[in-house]
GROMACS .gro file of C-alpha atoms in nm:
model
  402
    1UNK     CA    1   0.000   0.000   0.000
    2UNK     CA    2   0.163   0.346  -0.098
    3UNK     CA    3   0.186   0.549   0.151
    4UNK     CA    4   0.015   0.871   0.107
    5UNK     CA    5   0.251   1.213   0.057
    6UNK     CA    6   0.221   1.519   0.295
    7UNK     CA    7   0.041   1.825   0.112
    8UNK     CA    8   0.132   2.176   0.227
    9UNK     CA    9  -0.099   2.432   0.113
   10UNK     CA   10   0.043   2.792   0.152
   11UNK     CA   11  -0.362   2.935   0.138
   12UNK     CA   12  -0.551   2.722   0.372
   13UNK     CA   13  -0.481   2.803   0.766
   14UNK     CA   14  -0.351   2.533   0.976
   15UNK     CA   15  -0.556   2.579   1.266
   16UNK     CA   16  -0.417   2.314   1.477
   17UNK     CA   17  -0.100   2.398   1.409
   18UNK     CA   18  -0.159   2.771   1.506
   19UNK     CA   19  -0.308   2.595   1.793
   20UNK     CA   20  -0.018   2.381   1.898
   21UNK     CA   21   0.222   2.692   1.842
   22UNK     CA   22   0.026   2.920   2.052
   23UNK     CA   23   0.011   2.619   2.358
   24UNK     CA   24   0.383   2.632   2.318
   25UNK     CA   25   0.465   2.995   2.361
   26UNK     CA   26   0.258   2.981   2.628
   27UNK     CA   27   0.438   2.724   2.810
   28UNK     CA   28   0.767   2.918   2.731
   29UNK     CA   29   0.646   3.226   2.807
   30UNK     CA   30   0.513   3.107   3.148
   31UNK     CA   31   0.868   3.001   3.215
   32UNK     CA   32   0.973   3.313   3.134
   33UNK     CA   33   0.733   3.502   3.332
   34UNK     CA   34   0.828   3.373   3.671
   35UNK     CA   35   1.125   3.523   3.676
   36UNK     CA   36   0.980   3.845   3.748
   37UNK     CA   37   0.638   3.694   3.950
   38UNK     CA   38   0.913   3.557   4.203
   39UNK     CA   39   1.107   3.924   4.259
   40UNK     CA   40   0.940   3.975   4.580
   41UNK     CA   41   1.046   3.631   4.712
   42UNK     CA   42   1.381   3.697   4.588
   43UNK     CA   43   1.399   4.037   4.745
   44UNK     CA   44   1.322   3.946   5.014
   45UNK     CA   45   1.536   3.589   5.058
   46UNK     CA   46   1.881   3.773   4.923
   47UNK     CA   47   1.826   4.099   5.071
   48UNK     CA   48   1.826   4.275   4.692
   49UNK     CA   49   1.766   4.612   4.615
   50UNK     CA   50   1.576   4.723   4.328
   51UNK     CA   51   1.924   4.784   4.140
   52UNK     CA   52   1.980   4.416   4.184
   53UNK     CA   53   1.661   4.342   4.078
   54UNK     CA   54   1.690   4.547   3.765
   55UNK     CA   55   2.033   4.359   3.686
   56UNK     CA   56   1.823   3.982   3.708
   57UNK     CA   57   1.571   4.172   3.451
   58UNK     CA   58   1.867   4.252   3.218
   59UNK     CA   59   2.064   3.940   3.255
   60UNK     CA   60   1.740   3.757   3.132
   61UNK     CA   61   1.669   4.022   2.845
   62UNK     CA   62   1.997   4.059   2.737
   63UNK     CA   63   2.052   3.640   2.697
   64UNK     CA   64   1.653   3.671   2.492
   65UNK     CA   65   1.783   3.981   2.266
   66UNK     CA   66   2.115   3.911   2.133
   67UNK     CA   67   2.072   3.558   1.975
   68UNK     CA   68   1.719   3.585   1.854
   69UNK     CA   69   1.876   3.813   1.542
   70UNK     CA   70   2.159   3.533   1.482
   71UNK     CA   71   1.925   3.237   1.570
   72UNK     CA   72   1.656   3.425   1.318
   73UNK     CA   73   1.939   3.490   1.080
   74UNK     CA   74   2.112   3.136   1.058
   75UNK     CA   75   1.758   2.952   1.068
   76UNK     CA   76   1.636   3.210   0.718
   77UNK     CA   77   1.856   2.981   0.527
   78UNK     CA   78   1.903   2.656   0.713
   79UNK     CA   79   1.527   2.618   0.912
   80UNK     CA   80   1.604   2.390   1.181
   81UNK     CA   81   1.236   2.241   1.263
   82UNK     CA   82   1.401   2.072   1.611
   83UNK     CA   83   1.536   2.355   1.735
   84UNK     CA   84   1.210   2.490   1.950
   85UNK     CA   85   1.306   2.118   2.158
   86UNK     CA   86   1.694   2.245   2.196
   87UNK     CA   87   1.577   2.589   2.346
   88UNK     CA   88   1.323   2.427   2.586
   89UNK     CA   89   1.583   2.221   2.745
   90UNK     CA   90   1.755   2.541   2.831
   91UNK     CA   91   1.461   2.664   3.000
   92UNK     CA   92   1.445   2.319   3.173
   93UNK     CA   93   1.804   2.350   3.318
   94UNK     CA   94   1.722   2.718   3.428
   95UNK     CA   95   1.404   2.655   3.601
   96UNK     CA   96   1.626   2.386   3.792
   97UNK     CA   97   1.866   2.617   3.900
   98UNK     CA   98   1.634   2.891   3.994
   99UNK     CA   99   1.449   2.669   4.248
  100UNK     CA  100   1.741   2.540   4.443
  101UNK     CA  101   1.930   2.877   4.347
  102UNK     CA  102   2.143   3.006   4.718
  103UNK     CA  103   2.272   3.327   4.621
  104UNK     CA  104   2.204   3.618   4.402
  105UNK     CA  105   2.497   3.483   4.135
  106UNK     CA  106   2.355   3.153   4.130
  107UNK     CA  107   1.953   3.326   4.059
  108UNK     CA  108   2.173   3.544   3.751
  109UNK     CA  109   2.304   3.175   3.646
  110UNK     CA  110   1.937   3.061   3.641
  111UNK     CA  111   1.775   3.340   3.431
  112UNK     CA  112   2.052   3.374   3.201
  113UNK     CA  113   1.978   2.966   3.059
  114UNK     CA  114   1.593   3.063   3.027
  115UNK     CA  115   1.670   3.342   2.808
  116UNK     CA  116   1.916   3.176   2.602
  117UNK     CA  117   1.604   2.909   2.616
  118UNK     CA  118   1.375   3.177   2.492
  119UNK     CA  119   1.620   3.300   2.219
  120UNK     CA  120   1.612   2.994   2.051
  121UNK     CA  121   1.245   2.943   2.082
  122UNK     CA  122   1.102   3.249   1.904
  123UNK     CA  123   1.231   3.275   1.563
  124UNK     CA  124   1.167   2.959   1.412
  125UNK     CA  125   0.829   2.952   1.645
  126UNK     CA  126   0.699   3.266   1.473
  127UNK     CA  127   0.778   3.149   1.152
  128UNK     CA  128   0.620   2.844   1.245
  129UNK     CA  129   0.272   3.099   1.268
  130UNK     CA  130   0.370   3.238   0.922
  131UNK     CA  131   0.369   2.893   0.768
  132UNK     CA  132   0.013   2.779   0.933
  133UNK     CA  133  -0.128   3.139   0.842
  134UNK     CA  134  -0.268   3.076   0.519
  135UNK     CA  135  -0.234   3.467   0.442
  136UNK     CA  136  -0.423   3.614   0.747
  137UNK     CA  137  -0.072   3.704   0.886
  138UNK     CA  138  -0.185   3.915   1.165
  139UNK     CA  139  -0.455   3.690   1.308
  140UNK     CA  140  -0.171   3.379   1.332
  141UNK     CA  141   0.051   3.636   1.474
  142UNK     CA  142  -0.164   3.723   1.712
  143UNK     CA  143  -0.300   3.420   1.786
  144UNK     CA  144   0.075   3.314   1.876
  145UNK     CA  145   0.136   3.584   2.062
  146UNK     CA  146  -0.156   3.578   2.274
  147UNK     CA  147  -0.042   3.242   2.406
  148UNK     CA  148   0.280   3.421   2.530
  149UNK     CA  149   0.053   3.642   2.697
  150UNK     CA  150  -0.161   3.434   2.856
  151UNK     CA  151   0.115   3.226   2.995
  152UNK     CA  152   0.278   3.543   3.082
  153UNK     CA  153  -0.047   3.631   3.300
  154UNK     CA  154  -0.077   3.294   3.458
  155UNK     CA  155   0.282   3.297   3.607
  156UNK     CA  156   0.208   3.551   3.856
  157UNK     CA  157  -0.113   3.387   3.974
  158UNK     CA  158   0.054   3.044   4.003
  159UNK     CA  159   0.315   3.217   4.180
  160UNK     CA  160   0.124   3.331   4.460
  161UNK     CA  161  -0.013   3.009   4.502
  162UNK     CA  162   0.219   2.736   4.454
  163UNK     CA  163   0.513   2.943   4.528
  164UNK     CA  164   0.503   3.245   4.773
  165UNK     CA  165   0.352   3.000   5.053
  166UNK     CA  166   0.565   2.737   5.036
  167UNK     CA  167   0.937   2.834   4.933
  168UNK     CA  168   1.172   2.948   4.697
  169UNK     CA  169   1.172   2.579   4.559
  170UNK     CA  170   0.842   2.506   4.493
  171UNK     CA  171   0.950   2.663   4.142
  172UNK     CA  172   1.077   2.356   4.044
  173UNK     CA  173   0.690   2.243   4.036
  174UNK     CA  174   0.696   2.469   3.720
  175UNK     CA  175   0.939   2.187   3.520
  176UNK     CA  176   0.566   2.007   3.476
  177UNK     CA  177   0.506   2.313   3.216
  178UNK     CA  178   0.824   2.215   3.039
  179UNK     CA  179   0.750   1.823   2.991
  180UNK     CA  180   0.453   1.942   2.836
  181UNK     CA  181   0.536   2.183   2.603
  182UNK     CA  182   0.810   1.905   2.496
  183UNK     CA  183   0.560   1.702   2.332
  184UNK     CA  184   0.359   1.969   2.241
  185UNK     CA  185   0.686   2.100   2.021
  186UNK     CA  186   0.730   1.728   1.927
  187UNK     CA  187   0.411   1.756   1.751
  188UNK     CA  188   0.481   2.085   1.566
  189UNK     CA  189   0.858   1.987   1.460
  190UNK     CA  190   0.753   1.659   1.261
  191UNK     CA  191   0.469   1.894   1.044
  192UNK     CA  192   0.719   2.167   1.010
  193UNK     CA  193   0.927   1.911   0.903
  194UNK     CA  194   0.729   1.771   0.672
  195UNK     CA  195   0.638   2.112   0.546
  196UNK     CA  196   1.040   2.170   0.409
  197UNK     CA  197   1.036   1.843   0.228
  198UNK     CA  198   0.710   1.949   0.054
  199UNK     CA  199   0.842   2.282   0.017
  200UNK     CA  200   1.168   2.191  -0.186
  201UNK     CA  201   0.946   1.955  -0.404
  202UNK     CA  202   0.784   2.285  -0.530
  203UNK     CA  203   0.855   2.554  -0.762
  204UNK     CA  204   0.972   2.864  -0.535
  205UNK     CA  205   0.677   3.078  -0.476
  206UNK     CA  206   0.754   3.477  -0.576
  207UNK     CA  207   0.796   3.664  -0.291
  208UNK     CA  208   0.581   4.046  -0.264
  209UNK     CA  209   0.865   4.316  -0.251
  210UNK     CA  210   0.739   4.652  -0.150
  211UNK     CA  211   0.848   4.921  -0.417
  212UNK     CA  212   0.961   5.139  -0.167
  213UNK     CA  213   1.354   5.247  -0.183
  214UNK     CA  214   1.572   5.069   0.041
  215UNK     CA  215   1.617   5.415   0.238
  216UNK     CA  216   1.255   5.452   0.313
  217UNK     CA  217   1.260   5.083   0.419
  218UNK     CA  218   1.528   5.159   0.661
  219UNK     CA  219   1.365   5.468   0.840
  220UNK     CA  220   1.027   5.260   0.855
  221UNK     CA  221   1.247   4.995   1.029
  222UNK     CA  222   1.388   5.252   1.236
  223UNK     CA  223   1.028   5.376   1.380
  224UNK     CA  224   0.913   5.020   1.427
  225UNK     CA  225   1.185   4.993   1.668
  226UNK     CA  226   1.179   5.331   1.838
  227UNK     CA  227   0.805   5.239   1.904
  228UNK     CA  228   0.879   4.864   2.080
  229UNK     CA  229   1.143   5.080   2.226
  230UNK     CA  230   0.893   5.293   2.413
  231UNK     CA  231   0.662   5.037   2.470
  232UNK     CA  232   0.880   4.749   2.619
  233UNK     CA  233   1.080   5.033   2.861
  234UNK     CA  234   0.720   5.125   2.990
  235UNK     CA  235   0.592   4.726   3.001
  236UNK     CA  236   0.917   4.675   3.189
  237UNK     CA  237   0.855   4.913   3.466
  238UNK     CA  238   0.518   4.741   3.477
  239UNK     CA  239   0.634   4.390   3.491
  240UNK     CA  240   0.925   4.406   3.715
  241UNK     CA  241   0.824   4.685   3.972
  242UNK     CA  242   0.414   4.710   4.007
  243UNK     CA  243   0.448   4.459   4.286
  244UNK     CA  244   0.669   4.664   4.462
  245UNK     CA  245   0.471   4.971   4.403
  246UNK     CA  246   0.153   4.854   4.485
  247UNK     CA  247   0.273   4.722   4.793
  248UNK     CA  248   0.412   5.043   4.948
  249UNK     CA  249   0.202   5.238   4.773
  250UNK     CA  250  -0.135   5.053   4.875
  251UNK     CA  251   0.012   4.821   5.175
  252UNK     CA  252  -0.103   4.540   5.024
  253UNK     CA  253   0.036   4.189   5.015
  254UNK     CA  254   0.295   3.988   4.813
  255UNK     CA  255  -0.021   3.807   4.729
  256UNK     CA  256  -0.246   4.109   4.648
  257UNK     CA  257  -0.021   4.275   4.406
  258UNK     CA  258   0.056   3.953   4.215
  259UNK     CA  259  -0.326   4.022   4.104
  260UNK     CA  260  -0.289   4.323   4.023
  261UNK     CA  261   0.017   4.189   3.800
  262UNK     CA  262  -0.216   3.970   3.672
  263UNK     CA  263  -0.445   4.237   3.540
  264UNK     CA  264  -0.200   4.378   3.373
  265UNK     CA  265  -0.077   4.083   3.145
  266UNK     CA  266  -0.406   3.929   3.121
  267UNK     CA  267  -0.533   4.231   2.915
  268UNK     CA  268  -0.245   4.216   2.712
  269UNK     CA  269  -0.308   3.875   2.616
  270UNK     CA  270  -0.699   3.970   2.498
  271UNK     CA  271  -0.522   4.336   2.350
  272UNK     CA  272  -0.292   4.103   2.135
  273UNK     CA  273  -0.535   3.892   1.996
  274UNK     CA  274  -0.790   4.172   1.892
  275UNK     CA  275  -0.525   4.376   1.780
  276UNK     CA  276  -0.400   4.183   1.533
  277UNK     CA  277  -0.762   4.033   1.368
  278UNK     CA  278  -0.797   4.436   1.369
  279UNK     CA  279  -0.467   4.492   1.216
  280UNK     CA  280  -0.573   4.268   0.889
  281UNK     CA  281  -0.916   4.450   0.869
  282UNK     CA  282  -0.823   4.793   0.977
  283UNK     CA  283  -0.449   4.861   0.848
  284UNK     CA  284  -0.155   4.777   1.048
  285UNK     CA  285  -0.021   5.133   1.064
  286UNK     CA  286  -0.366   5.285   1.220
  287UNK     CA  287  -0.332   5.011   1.474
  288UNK     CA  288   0.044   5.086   1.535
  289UNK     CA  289  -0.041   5.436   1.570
  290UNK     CA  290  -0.356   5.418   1.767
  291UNK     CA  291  -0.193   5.146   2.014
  292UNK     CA  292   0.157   5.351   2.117
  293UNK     CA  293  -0.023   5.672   2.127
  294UNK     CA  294  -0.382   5.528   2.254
  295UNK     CA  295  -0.230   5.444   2.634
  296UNK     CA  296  -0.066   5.838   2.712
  297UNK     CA  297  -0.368   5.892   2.830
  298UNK     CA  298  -0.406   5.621   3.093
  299UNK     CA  299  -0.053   5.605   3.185
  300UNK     CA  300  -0.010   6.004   3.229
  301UNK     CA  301  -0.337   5.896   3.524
  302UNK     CA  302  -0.173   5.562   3.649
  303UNK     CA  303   0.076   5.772   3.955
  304UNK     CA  304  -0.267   5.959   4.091
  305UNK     CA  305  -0.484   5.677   4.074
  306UNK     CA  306  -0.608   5.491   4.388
  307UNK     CA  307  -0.625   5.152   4.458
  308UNK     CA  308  -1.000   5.057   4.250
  309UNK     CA  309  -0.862   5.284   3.974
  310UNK     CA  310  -0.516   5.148   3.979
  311UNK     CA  311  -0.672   4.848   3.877
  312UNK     CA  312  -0.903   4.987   3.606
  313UNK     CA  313  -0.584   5.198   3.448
  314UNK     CA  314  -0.325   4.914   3.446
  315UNK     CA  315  -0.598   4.666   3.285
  316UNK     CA  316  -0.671   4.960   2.998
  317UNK     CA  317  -0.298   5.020   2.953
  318UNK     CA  318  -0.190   4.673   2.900
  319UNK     CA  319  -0.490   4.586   2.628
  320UNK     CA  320  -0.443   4.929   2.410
  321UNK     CA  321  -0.068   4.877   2.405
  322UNK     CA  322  -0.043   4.526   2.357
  323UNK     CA  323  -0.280   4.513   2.054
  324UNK     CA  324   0.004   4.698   1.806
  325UNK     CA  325   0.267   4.448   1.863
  326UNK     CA  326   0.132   4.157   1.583
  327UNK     CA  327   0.103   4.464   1.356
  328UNK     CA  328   0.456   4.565   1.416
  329UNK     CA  329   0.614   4.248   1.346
  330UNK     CA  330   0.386   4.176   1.054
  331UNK     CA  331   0.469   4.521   0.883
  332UNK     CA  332   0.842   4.474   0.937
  333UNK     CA  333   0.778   4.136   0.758
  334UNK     CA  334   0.605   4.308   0.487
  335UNK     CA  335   0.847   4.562   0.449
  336UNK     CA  336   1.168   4.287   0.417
  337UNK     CA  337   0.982   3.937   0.343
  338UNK     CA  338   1.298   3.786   0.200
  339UNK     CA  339   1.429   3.768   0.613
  340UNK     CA  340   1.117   3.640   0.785
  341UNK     CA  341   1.356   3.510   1.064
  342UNK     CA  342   1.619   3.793   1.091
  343UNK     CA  343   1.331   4.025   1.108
  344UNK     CA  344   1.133   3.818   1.408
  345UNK     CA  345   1.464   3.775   1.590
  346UNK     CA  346   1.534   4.127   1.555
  347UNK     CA  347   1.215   4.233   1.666
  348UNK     CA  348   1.176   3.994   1.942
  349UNK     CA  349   1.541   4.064   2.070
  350UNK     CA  350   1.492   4.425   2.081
  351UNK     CA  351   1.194   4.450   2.239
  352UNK     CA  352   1.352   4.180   2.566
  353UNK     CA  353   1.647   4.405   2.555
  354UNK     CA  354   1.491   4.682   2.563
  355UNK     CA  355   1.298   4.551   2.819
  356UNK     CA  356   1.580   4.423   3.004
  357UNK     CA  357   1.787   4.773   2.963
  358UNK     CA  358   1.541   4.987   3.105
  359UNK     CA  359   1.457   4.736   3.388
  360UNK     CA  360   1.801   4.798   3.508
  361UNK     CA  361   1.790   5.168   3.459
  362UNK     CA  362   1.413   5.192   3.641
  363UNK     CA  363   1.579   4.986   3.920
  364UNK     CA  364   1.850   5.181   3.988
  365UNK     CA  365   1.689   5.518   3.959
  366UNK     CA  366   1.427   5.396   4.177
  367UNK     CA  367   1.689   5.344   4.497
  368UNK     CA  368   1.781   5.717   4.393
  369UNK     CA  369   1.453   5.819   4.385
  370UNK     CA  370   1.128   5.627   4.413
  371UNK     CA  371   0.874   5.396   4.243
  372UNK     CA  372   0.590   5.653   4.198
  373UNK     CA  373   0.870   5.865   4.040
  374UNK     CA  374   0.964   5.645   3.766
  375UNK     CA  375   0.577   5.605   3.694
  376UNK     CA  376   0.553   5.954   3.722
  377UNK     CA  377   0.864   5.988   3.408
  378UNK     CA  378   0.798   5.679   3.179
  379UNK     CA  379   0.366   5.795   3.161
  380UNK     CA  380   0.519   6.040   2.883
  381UNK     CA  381   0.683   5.730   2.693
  382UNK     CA  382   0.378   5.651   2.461
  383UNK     CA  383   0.309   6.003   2.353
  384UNK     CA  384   0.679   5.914   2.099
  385UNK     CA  385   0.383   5.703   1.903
  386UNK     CA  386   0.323   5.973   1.748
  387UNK     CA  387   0.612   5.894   1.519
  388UNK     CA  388   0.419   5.587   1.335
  389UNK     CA  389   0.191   5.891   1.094
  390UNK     CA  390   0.537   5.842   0.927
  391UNK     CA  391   0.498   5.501   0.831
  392UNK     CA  392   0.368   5.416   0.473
  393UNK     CA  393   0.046   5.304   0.438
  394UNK     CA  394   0.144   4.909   0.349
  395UNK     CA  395  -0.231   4.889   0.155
  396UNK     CA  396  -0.184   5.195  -0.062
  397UNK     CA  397   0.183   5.125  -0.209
  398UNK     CA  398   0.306   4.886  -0.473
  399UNK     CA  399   0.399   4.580  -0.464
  400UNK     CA  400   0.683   4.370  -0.705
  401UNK     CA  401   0.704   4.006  -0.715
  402UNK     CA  402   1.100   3.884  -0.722
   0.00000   0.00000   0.00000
């Protein structure tokens, strides 16, 4: 009996693979996320100052940032459909030592591995979402990306109640996560897999090439980045210091402002996922534009709000900024399609180093000054969206097929 051939279809949406692919990047994601979920517990267990804590936040970033452009780069012309598995194991290792970690070198050690986990894990993840797509680029994106979020937004909740009651090395509990996104990426290797052996068996399909000089290409690049620059400085003093804040601030628990946490990344999880079925209907750059520039309001309100509005505000923030992100990566796609990979490292990098960058430079001002005071400064960051009415409009230019 012949055994029947794998058909890949380039038009028709793979929904269980866009499935499968979101599943994982939650589980990694999660991983990721309780690095910063567990600062309090740190804190308190190494006697760290917000400095310190900044430093952890850049060690992690820095590891995610700088070999997701290589990784994307390398993988653009040799895809490497095991290499999800490879990064994963990374993250295993790390959560490992972060559990049983006994000094504030050892806890660097430990966030270092998931990040170099997490670098090798996004490219050929996201271009994983491109493949199952079937053209509706932004809605795959986003439906990736939202199960970063929403693994992101667990973390903090499982935190407070696996973790913050019991120990420092109830983490380890968090290795189940792992095991099953293992499988999970067993399953999407062995179609993505399959996928490159169909692939080379066709004729190469023509690629859409803007007609846009490779100047103009270059600023439109340039304002991408500037706007994941604001936004993942002003997600960072979120992530790694609203605990903090809300805790001296409010005088509320470790457990209490993990919720509020929570809040936050849950509504970027449900911002990502309308943002980008919006960003296929709509126009990416409107959604770019309205996103960054969308949340001044809210943020420039977040340092005088009390504790029901904090709640409100932080919620708002984190959906209206969190829905441009698919539209940013899928526009710098657009604009260089030949480097799906170099482009998705690039992206992703940036935005953990930024991340991780201003995480350290929060932290440290913070012992100089004071949380409300960086809130206070970085409520001005969005208002630089204003920068994205410079971007083309991707549904009014030319294309060229190469």
């Amino acid at each position: 009996m012949q055994k029947a051939t794998f058909a890949y279809d380039s038009t028709k949406t793979a929904y269980p693979i866009l499935l499968a692919i979101c599943l994982a990047h939650l589980s990694n994601d999660l991983i990721q996320a309780i690095i910063p979920a567990s600062y309090p517990i740190l804190k308190e267990n190494f006697h760290l100052n917000y400095a310190q804590i900044g430093v952890i936040t850049l060690c992690f970033q820095l590891a995610s940032s700088l070999l997701q452009p290589v990784v994307g780069a390398y993988t653009d012309k040799h895809p490497q459909p095991y290499s999800q598995i490879i990064g994963m194991m990374f993250s295993f290792f790390g959560v490992i030592a972060l559990a049983y970690a006994n000094n504030y070198a050892s806890v660097l050690f430990s966030v270092t591995m998931v990040g170099i986990g997490s670098s090798i894990f996004h490219p050929e993840s996201s271009r994983v979402a491109y493949l199952s797509s079937g053209g509706k680029r932004s809605l795959a994106q986003s439906i990736f990306q939202i199960g970063g979020n929403t693994g992101a937004a667990l973390a903090p909740l499982l935190l407070a109640w696996i973790v913050l009651p019991n120990g420092q090395k109830y983490i380890i509990w968090f290795l189940a996560v792992v095991v099953i996104a293992q499988l999970i990426l067993g399953y999407i290797a062995t179609w993505y897999k399959k996928v490159l052996h169909a692939q080379k068996g066709q004729a190469k399909k023509a690629i859409r090439i803007p007609d846009l000089s490779s100047s103009r290409v270059a600023i439109s690049i340039g304002i991408l980045l500037l706007l994941i620059f604001s936004k993942y400085i002003y997600i960072a003093s979120i992530t790694s210091y609203l605990q903090f804040y809300m805790m001296q601030k409010f005088g509320i628990t470790e457990v209490g402002a993990q919720v509020y946490l929570f809040y936050f990344l849950i509504a970027i999880a449900l911002g990502t996922l309308i943002g980008g079925a919006l960003g296929d209907v709509l126009g990416r750059k409107y959604i770019i534009w309205l996103s960054v520039l969308g949340c001044a309001p809210f943020t420039l309100l977040l340092p005088f709000a009390n504790l029901f509005w904090t709640a409100i505000l932080v919620s708002i923030i984190g959906f209206i900024m969190a829905s441009a992100f698919p539209s940013i990566l899928v526009y710098a796609q657009e604009l260089l399609p030949k480097k799906i990979g170099m482009v998705s490292g690039l992206f992703y990098g940036f935005a953990f180093g930024m991340g991780g960058i201003g995480a350290a430079m929060l932290g440290w001002w913070a012992d100089q000054t004071s949380l409300t005071n960086i809130y206070n400064v970085c409520s001005y960051l969005p208002l630089i969206g204003i920068i994205a009415y410079f971007l083309p409009n991707m549904k009014k230019i030319k294309f060229r097929t190469e």
